[in-house]
Amino acid sequence: MQNNIKEDLHFFNELINELIDDELKNPVADAIPTNELNEKFDLELRSSPAIAEDFKKELKNLVLNTPKSSSKLFFNQLFGGRHSKAILGDLLAVMLNNSMATYKIAGPQVAVEKEIIKQVNNLIGYPQGCGGTFPTGGSMSNFMSLVMARDKINGEIRNKGMHGKLVAYTSENSHYSIAKNAAFTGLGRDNIRYVESDEHGRINVEAFKNQVETDILNGFTPFYINATAGTTVLGAFDSVVDLAPICKKHNIWLHLDGAFGGSVIFSEKHKHLVEGIELTDSFCFNAHKTLGAPLSASVIVVRDNNYLYNSFNNEASYLYQTDDENYNLGQTSFECGRRNNALKFWTLWKAIGTDGIAKIVDYEFHLADTARNYVKENTDYILYSFDDSLSICFNYKDYDPQDLCTKLYQHNKLMVGFGHFHENTFVRLVTINGENSEKDILNFFKIMEEFVCDNSDLIKRIQ
Ligand SMILES: *Cc1c(COP(=O)(O)O)cnc(C)c1O
């Protein structure tokens, strides 16, 4: 088969049109048991080329049988939907295929990225000298913040390796990347203190303060806290205003992980949830989670860009062959060759404006209210999550949430997951797809209730 871009893009259009129609008719792809994969697909790679017709047929088979993460019945992850303006930008980024390391290879795309960073910094109110970059995701954003904090407290570690008794803090409900990042940075998983949360899933500020003081007494050096704006399960917002003075007093880097809920910075109505955000040292959010941009579109901003530069620059004369340092973004990124993840966010933002983004955020909170009210008003449900959250955590009658989610998936009804908080396990519905309507959200409950009604013998009960 020929290497023919026009022909393949033509086929791409054909295939995508089919996918879009299919998503409406079959919003949940058939669950395929792993032992049936061989039967269902011809994935084997052979020494001989495929025949054109077979190749197309197999590709279509693969595309139409992949979980449909943009459909109206997908609530399984913290992303969903697809905004056409962001898709447009991302497809162009694929075609342009720049690397964001230098101005010489990315040209005006560098300015696209810098404009987003500047606007985000304006929204949160960081002072002159701030900066940022587009890491591969929230996990990488958290990693970069930890590296900066480590290098701030001790500039020798980057050359000589870790020594001393550094300790970092996070919430017991924080994202699992914090533990991995502790391992990667040389801090060590055991040197993370998981601070208990209050009854709403927010860091207990008093407990944090006490832990810091105890650690100092015991000869440790506290240097970093990862607070969360929208915890992965409950969607809780740690109190930045309350944490900031403690961090300031003890010279602790305050990172706010807004991978899930950080897009509230766009909303007049909801940005109070991150009150004090301008006091943080770094902040990240994922436009691919709540704003309908495709994976991944993650931004980290830092109060003082010198830290980003100090931790991530390196000499590379084969790479940096033009001058203007500020436009050679490779000096402040983790990667060398770095995909252009800014363009899709820029096309979205440019097309709908900051007001349009705020509307998406507000609407998702409105959908959350719709879902929460439904649960609250119905005695067959118990609610485990709280107001001001895009997560609605509940149990229905006495059905085992884990088994219920699995059976809904196996029967191709709904994609939804479960979560835990303290001793409870529950279904976690997330209203992160701004393309859903109130009706779609109520339809979620309807489909679930009908499924339970028809299959009640099949689903385990809570013991
Ligand atoms: C999703 C999530 C992350 C990880 O983001 P990725 O882009 O998936 O790496 C980090 N923190 C929180 C709170 C999240 O919800």
GROMACS .gro file of N, CA and C and ligand atoms in nm, residues 78 136-140 142 173-178 226 228-233 257-261 284 286 288-289 295-296 298, ligand 1:
model
  111
   78LEU      N    1  -1.226   1.096   3.433
   78LEU     CA    2  -1.246   1.239   3.454
   78LEU      C    3  -1.233   1.318   3.324
  136THR      N    4   0.299   1.658   3.001
  136THR     CA    5   0.216   1.557   2.935
  136THR      C    6   0.085   1.529   3.007
  137GLY      N    7   0.072   1.575   3.131
  137GLY     CA    8  -0.051   1.550   3.204
  137GLY      C    9  -0.038   1.598   3.347
  138GLY      N   10  -0.140   1.569   3.426
  138GLY     CA   11  -0.140   1.612   3.565
  138GLY      C   12  -0.031   1.542   3.646
  139SER      N   13  -0.007   1.415   3.616
  139SER     CA   14   0.096   1.342   3.689
  139SER      C   15   0.232   1.407   3.667
  140MET      N   16   0.258   1.441   3.542
  140MET     CA   17   0.386   1.506   3.509
  140MET      C   18   0.392   1.646   3.570
  142ASN      N   19   0.256   1.740   3.850
  142ASN     CA   20   0.287   1.719   3.990
  142ASN      C   21   0.434   1.684   4.009
  173ASN      N   22  -0.635   1.186   5.035
  173ASN     CA   23  -0.720   1.168   4.916
  173ASN      C   24  -0.655   1.215   4.787
  174SER      N   25  -0.525   1.242   4.792
  174SER     CA   26  -0.460   1.299   4.673
  174SER      C   27  -0.440   1.193   4.566
  175HIS      N   28  -0.399   1.239   4.451
  175HIS     CA   29  -0.381   1.151   4.335
  175HIS      C   30  -0.261   1.058   4.356
  176TYR      N   31  -0.268   0.938   4.298
  176TYR     CA   32  -0.162   0.840   4.324
  176TYR      C   33  -0.028   0.880   4.264
  177SER      N   34  -0.028   0.980   4.175
  177SER     CA   35   0.100   1.021   4.115
  177SER      C   36   0.196   1.077   4.221
  178ILE      N   37   0.145   1.126   4.332
  178ILE     CA   38   0.232   1.185   4.434
  178ILE      C   39   0.330   1.079   4.487
  226ASN      N   40   0.146   1.908   4.835
  226ASN     CA   41   0.062   1.897   4.717
  226ASN      C   42  -0.082   1.904   4.763
  228THR      N   43  -0.491   1.978   4.670
  228THR     CA   44  -0.570   1.939   4.554
  228THR      C   45  -0.691   2.031   4.535
  229ALA      N   46  -0.712   2.072   4.411
  229ALA     CA   47  -0.835   2.145   4.374
  229ALA      C   48  -0.922   2.048   4.296
  230GLY      N   49  -1.008   1.978   4.367
  230GLY     CA   50  -1.089   1.874   4.304
  230GLY      C   51  -1.022   1.739   4.321
  231THR      N   52  -1.042   1.675   4.436
  231THR     CA   53  -0.979   1.544   4.456
  231THR      C   54  -1.044   1.444   4.361
  232THR      N   55  -0.964   1.343   4.325
  232THR     CA   56  -1.003   1.253   4.217
  232THR      C   57  -1.135   1.181   4.246
  233VAL      N   58  -1.160   1.145   4.370
  233VAL     CA   59  -1.284   1.073   4.399
  233VAL      C   60  -1.398   1.168   4.438
  257ASP      N   61  -0.274   2.102   4.290
  257ASP     CA   62  -0.305   2.008   4.183
  257ASP      C   63  -0.452   2.025   4.144
  258GLY      N   64  -0.472   2.098   4.037
  258GLY     CA   65  -0.609   2.120   3.988
  258GLY      C   66  -0.637   2.040   3.863
  259ALA      N   67  -0.570   1.926   3.848
  259ALA     CA   68  -0.588   1.844   3.726
  259ALA      C   69  -0.736   1.824   3.697
  260PHE      N   70  -0.813   1.796   3.801
  260PHE     CA   71  -0.956   1.772   3.785
  260PHE      C   72  -1.037   1.902   3.794
  261GLY      N   73  -1.021   1.976   3.906
  261GLY     CA   74  -1.113   2.088   3.932
  261GLY      C   75  -1.055   2.227   3.905
  284CYS      N   76  -0.153   2.346   3.859
  284CYS     CA   77  -0.174   2.281   3.730
  284CYS      C   78  -0.321   2.247   3.711
  286ASN      N   79  -0.593   2.035   3.396
  286ASN     CA   80  -0.602   1.960   3.272
  286ASN      C   81  -0.719   2.011   3.189
  288HIS      N   82  -0.795   1.873   2.933
  288HIS     CA   83  -0.855   1.752   2.877
  288HIS      C   84  -0.954   1.687   2.973
  289LYS      N   85  -0.962   1.737   3.095
  289LYS     CA   86  -1.056   1.674   3.186
  289LYS      C   87  -1.196   1.737   3.180
  295LEU      N   88  -0.704   1.432   2.508
  295LEU     CA   89  -0.584   1.399   2.585
  295LEU      C   90  -0.459   1.426   2.501
  296SER      N   91  -0.352   1.481   2.556
  296SER     CA   92  -0.358   1.547   2.684
  296SER      C   93  -0.337   1.696   2.662
  298SER      N   94  -0.249   1.967   2.933
  298SER     CA   95  -0.223   1.995   3.073
  298SER      C   96  -0.131   2.116   3.085
  464LIG     C1   97  -0.638   1.305   3.686
  464LIG     C2   98  -0.565   1.360   3.797
  464LIG     C3   99  -0.426   1.369   3.793
  464LIG     C4  100  -0.345   1.305   3.684
  464LIG     O1  101  -0.357   1.369   3.562
  464LIG     P1  102  -0.308   1.292   3.430
  464LIG     O2  103  -0.320   1.397   3.325
  464LIG     O3  104  -0.404   1.178   3.413
  464LIG     O4  105  -0.170   1.244   3.454
  464LIG     C5  106  -0.360   1.431   3.896
  464LIG     N1  107  -0.430   1.483   3.999
  464LIG     C6  108  -0.564   1.477   4.007
  464LIG     C7  109  -0.634   1.539   4.123
  464LIG     C8  110  -0.637   1.414   3.906
  464LIG     O5  111  -0.769   1.404   3.916
   0.00000   0.00000   0.00000
